[in-house]
Coordinates of N, CA and C in Angstrom, one line a residue:
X1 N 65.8 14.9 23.7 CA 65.2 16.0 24.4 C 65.9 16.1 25.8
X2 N 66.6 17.2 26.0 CA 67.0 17.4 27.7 C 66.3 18.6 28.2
X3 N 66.2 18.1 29.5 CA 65.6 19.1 30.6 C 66.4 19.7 31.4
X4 N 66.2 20.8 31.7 CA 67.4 21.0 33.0 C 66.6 21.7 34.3
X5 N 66.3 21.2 35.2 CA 65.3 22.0 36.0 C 65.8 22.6 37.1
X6 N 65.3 23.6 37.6 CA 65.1 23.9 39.3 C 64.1 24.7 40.0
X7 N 63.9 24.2 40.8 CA 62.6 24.7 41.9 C 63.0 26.1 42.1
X8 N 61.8 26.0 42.3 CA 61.8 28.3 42.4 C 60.6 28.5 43.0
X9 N 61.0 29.6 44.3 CA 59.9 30.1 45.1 C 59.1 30.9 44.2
X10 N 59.4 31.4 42.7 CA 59.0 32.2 41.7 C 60.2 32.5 40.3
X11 N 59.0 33.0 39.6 CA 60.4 32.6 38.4 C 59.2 33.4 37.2
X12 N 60.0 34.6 36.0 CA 58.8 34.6 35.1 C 60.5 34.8 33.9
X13 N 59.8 34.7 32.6 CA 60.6 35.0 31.6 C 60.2 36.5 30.7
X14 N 60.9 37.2 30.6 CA 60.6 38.7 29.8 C 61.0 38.7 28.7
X15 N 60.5 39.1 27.8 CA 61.1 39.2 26.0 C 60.5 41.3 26.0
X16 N 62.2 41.7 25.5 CA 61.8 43.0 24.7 C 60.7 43.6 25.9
X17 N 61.2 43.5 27.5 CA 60.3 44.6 28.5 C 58.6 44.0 28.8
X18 N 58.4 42.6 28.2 CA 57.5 41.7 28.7 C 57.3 40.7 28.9
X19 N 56.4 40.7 30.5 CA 56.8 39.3 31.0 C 55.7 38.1 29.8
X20 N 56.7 37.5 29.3 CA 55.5 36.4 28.5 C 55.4 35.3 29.1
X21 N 56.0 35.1 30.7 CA 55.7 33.8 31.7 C 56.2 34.0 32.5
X22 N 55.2 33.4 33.6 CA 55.3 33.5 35.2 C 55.1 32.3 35.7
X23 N 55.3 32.4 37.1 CA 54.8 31.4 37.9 C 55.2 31.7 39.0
X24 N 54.5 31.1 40.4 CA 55.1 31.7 41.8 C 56.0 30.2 41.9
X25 N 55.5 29.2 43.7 CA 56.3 28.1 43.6 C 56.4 27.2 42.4
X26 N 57.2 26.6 42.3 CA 57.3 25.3 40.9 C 58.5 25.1 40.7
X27 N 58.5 25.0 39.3 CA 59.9 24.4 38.4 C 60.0 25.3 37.3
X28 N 61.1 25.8 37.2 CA 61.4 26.3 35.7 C 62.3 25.3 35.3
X29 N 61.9 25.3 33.9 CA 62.9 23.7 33.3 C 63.2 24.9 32.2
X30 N 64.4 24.6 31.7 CA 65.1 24.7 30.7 C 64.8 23.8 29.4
X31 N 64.2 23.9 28.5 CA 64.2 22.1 27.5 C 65.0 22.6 26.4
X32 N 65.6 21.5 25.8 CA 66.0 21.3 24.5 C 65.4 20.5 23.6
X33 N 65.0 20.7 23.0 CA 64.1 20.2 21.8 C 65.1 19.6 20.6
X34 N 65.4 18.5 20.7 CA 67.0 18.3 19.4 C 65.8 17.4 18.4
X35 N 66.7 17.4 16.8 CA 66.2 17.3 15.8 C 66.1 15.4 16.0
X36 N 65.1 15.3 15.7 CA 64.8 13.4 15.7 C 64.1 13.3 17.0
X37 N 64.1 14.5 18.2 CA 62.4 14.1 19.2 C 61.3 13.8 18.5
X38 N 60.3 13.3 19.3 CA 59.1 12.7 19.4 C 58.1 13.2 20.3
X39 N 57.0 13.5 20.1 CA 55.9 13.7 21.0 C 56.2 12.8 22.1
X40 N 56.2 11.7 21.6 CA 56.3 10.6 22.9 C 58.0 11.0 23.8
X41 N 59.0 11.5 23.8 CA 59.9 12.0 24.1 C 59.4 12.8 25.0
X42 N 59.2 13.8 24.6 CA 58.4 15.3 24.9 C 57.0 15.1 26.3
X43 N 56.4 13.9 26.3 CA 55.4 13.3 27.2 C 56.4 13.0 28.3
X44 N 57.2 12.1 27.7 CA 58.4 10.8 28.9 C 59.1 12.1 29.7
X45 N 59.2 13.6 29.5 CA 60.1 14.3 30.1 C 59.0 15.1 30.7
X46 N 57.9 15.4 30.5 CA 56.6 16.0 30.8 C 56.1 15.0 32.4
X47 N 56.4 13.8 31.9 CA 55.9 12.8 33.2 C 57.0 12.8 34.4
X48 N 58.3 12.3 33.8 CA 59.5 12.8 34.6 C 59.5 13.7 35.2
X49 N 59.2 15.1 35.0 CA 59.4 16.4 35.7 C 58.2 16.7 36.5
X50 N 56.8 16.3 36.4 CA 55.8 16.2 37.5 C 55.8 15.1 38.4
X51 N 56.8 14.6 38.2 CA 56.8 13.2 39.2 C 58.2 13.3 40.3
X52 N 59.1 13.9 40.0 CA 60.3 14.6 40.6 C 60.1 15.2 42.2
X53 N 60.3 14.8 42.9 CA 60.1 14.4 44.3 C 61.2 15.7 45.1
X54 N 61.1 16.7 44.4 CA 61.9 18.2 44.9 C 61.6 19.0 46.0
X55 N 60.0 18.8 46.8 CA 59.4 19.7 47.5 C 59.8 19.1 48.7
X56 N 59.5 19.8 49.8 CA 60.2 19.1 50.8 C 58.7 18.8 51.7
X57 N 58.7 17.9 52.3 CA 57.1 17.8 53.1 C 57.0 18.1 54.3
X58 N 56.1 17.6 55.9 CA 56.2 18.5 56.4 C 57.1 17.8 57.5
X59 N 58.4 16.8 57.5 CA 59.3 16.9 57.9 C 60.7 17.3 57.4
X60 N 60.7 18.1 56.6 CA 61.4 18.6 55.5 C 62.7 17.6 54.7
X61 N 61.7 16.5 54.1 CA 62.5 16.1 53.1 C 61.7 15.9 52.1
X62 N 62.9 15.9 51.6 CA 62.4 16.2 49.6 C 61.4 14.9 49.2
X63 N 60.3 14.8 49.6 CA 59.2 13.9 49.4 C 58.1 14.3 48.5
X64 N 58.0 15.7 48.0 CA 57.0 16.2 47.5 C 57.4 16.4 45.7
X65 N 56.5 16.2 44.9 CA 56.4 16.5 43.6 C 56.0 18.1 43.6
X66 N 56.0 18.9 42.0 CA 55.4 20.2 42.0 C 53.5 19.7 41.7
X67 N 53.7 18.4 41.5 CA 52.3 18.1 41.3 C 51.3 17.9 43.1
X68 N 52.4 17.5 43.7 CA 51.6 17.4 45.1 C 51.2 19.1 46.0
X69 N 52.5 19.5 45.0 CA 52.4 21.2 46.1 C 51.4 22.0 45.3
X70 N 50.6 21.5 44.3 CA 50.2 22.2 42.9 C 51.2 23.3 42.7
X71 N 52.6 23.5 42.1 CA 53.0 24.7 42.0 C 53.4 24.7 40.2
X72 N 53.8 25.3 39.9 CA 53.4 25.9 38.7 C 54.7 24.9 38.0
X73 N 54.7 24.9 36.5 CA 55.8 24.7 35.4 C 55.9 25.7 34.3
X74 N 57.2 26.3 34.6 CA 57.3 27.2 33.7 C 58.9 27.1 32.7
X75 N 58.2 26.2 31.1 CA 59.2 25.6 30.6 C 59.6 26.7 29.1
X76 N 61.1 26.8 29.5 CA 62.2 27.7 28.5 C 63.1 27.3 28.1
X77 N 62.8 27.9 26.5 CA 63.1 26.8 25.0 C 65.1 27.0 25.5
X78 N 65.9 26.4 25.6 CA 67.2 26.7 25.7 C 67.7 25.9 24.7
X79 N 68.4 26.1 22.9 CA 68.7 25.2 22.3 C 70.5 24.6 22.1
X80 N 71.0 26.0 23.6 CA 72.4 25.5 23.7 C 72.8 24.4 24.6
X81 N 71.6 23.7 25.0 CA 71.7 22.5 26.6 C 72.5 21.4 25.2
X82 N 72.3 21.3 23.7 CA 72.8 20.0 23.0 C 74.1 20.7 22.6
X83 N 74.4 21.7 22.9 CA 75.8 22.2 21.9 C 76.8 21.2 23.3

């Protein structure tokens, strides 16, 4: 399973003229789903990515998680990250 992330003051995905996901501050992750993952894979990158210390705090270094800032995850299926 790969992730590919980056923090976003906002971020939504549109299919065919609608938006079918949003979010303001957070993470948009990219994932790949390859054949022979695991739920438990899929958890291990789920933990990884709310634990990721990207936000900046209030001396501005990157000390903060999207789980400390509460800001959103907004995860898009990309199946070319394994090509």
């Amino acid at each position: 399973m790969i992730g590919l992330l980056q923090r976003v003051s906002q971020a939504s995905v549109t299919v065919d003229g609608e938006v079918v996901g949003r979010i303001g501050r957070g993470l948009m992750v990219l994932v790949c789903a390859e054949k022979g993952d695991s739920e438990r894979q899929a958890d291990t990158l789920l933990a990884k990515l709310l634990g990721y210390r990207v936000f900046p705090d209030h001396a501005g270094k990157m000390n903060r998680s999207v789980t400390d800032v509460e800001g959103g995850l907004l995860l898009v299926p990309q199946f070319t990250l394994a090509a």
